[in-house]
């Protein structure tokens, strides 16, 4: 089966036959190791094991300068989060646009953080179970602000 590179074709997530296993992000797919990721693409990283070596993270995450974040468990990509630069071509889409393209979500919840005693909701997260994606819509403008793909 042919894989599609998300960074060149982010609208692949709207295709009827979307399959997260057939999408690559900087040439890397879910279920793979990051051995092929050039270190110059890495802008931030977090290692849960505190080893502080961005090229050898086993549990944590790596964010690239084009907005693709790889969430790793035992050195394998378990989830992709796409933010900022990675969703430039999608950030004009709102909830209604997405529902027209891929239907109603299975579930909606809040992406929030609590500061002191104030709970701040940053996004409404729409879960699409069959597609294995979560679409985050900003509470500020109602547009896509992040994607999670498993």
Short mmCIF file of C-alpha atoms in Angstrom, two decimals:
data_model
loop_
_atom_site.label_atom_id
_atom_site.label_comp_id
_atom_site.label_asym_id
_atom_site.label_seq_id
_atom_site.Cartn_x
_atom_site.Cartn_y
_atom_site.Cartn_z
CA UNK A 1 0.00 0.00 0.00
CA UNK A 2 1.18 3.50 -0.81
CA UNK A 3 1.96 5.90 2.02
CA UNK A 4 1.13 9.61 1.90
CA UNK A 5 3.39 12.31 3.32
CA UNK A 6 1.30 14.55 5.58
CA UNK A 7 3.64 17.54 5.34
CA UNK A 8 2.93 17.80 1.58
CA UNK A 9 -0.74 16.79 1.76
CA UNK A 10 -2.29 17.63 5.17
CA UNK A 11 -5.80 17.33 3.76
CA UNK A 12 -5.24 13.56 3.56
CA UNK A 13 -7.00 13.35 6.94
CA UNK A 14 -10.27 14.31 5.21
CA UNK A 15 -10.16 11.48 2.66
CA UNK A 16 -12.91 8.89 2.95
CA UNK A 17 -10.47 5.98 3.18
CA UNK A 18 -8.07 7.71 5.62
CA UNK A 19 -5.87 5.24 7.49
CA UNK A 20 -3.38 6.61 10.04
CA UNK A 21 -1.03 3.68 9.32
CA UNK A 22 -0.65 4.87 5.72
CA UNK A 23 0.46 8.40 6.55
CA UNK A 24 4.04 9.53 7.12
CA UNK A 25 5.25 12.63 8.91
CA UNK A 26 8.70 13.75 7.71
CA UNK A 27 9.00 10.23 6.27
CA UNK A 28 8.16 8.49 9.56
CA UNK A 29 4.95 6.66 10.40
CA UNK A 30 3.22 5.51 13.53
CA UNK A 31 4.77 2.30 14.81
CA UNK A 32 8.26 3.20 13.57
CA UNK A 33 11.43 4.31 15.32
CA UNK A 34 12.87 7.78 14.67
CA UNK A 35 16.17 6.52 13.28
CA UNK A 36 15.56 8.29 9.94
CA UNK A 37 14.72 11.70 11.46
CA UNK A 38 17.50 14.22 10.76
CA UNK A 39 18.60 15.85 14.04
CA UNK A 40 18.58 19.32 12.44
CA UNK A 41 14.76 19.09 12.21
CA UNK A 42 14.42 18.80 16.01
CA UNK A 43 13.40 22.02 17.77
CA UNK A 44 12.37 20.71 21.22
CA UNK A 45 12.30 17.41 23.06
CA UNK A 46 11.38 15.88 26.38
CA UNK A 47 12.75 12.61 27.71
CA UNK A 48 10.77 11.04 30.56
CA UNK A 49 13.89 9.06 31.46
CA UNK A 50 15.89 12.35 31.84
CA UNK A 51 18.70 11.21 29.54
CA UNK A 52 18.78 14.56 27.71
CA UNK A 53 19.92 13.10 24.38
CA UNK A 54 17.54 14.25 21.66
CA UNK A 55 18.63 11.55 19.22
CA UNK A 56 18.05 8.63 21.58
CA UNK A 57 14.74 9.29 23.38
CA UNK A 58 12.80 6.15 24.25
CA UNK A 59 9.90 7.60 26.30
CA UNK A 60 8.83 11.19 25.76
CA UNK A 61 8.39 13.42 22.74
CA UNK A 62 10.28 15.18 19.98
CA UNK A 63 8.97 18.32 18.24
CA UNK A 64 10.30 19.29 14.82
CA UNK A 65 10.57 22.80 13.45
CA UNK A 66 7.74 22.06 10.98
CA UNK A 67 5.24 21.40 13.80
CA UNK A 68 5.28 17.58 13.86
CA UNK A 69 5.57 16.09 17.36
CA UNK A 70 6.39 12.41 17.79
CA UNK A 71 5.18 10.86 21.05
CA UNK A 72 7.42 7.88 21.84
CA UNK A 73 7.04 4.82 24.01
CA UNK A 74 9.95 2.36 24.16
CA UNK A 75 11.54 4.16 21.21
CA UNK A 76 8.53 3.67 18.90
CA UNK A 77 6.19 6.41 17.62
CA UNK A 78 2.83 5.82 19.31
CA UNK A 79 1.16 9.11 18.40
CA UNK A 80 1.72 12.16 16.23
CA UNK A 81 0.67 15.63 17.39
CA UNK A 82 0.61 18.36 14.80
CA UNK A 83 0.71 21.95 15.93
CA UNK A 84 1.56 25.47 14.77
CA UNK A 85 3.63 25.21 11.56
CA UNK A 86 2.31 21.72 10.84
CA UNK A 87 -1.32 22.81 10.54
CA UNK A 88 -0.88 26.07 8.61
CA UNK A 89 -2.83 24.64 5.67
CA UNK A 90 -5.65 23.44 7.95
CA UNK A 91 -6.05 26.24 10.49
CA UNK A 92 -8.81 27.93 8.47
CA UNK A 93 -11.12 24.96 9.06
CA UNK A 94 -13.70 25.14 11.84
CA UNK A 95 -15.95 22.55 13.47
CA UNK A 96 -18.65 22.84 10.80
CA UNK A 97 -16.15 22.41 7.96
CA UNK A 98 -14.71 19.27 9.55
CA UNK A 99 -18.12 17.75 10.30
CA UNK A 100 -19.12 18.24 6.64
CA UNK A 101 -15.96 16.45 5.53
CA UNK A 102 -15.68 13.57 8.02
CA UNK A 103 -18.88 13.59 10.07
CA UNK A 104 -19.78 14.09 13.70
CA UNK A 105 -17.22 13.16 16.35
CA UNK A 106 -17.68 10.19 18.66
CA UNK A 107 -16.92 12.36 21.67
CA UNK A 108 -16.01 15.95 22.59
CA UNK A 109 -14.01 17.05 25.62
CA UNK A 110 -12.01 20.06 26.79
CA UNK A 111 -8.26 20.55 26.57
CA UNK A 112 -7.62 22.70 29.61
CA UNK A 113 -5.15 23.63 32.30
CA UNK A 114 -5.70 24.98 35.80
CA UNK A 115 -3.78 28.08 36.88
CA UNK A 116 -4.13 28.77 40.59
CA UNK A 117 -7.92 28.23 40.89
CA UNK A 118 -8.93 29.15 37.34
CA UNK A 119 -9.54 26.36 34.85
CA UNK A 120 -8.65 27.69 31.39
CA UNK A 121 -10.08 25.78 28.42
CA UNK A 122 -7.78 26.11 25.40
CA UNK A 123 -9.59 23.87 22.97
CA UNK A 124 -12.56 21.64 22.34
CA UNK A 125 -11.24 18.22 21.33
CA UNK A 126 -13.31 16.22 18.84
CA UNK A 127 -12.53 12.49 18.91
CA UNK A 128 -12.94 10.40 15.76
CA UNK A 129 -12.46 6.83 16.98
CA UNK A 130 -12.49 4.98 13.65
CA UNK A 131 -10.06 7.44 12.06
CA UNK A 132 -7.84 7.45 15.17
CA UNK A 133 -7.64 11.24 15.15
CA UNK A 134 -8.47 14.04 17.56
CA UNK A 135 -9.09 17.51 16.20
CA UNK A 136 -8.51 20.41 18.60
CA UNK A 137 -10.55 23.56 17.95
CA UNK A 138 -9.37 26.78 19.60
CA UNK A 139 -11.84 28.32 22.05
CA UNK A 140 -10.47 31.69 20.93
CA UNK A 141 -11.46 31.53 17.25
CA UNK A 142 -13.11 28.11 16.72
CA UNK A 143 -10.49 27.01 14.15
CA UNK A 144 -8.24 23.94 14.15
CA UNK A 145 -5.29 24.52 16.46
CA UNK A 146 -3.87 20.99 16.80
CA UNK A 147 -4.30 17.41 15.57
CA UNK A 148 -3.52 14.10 17.27
CA UNK A 149 -3.15 10.99 15.16
CA UNK A 150 -2.69 7.48 16.58
#
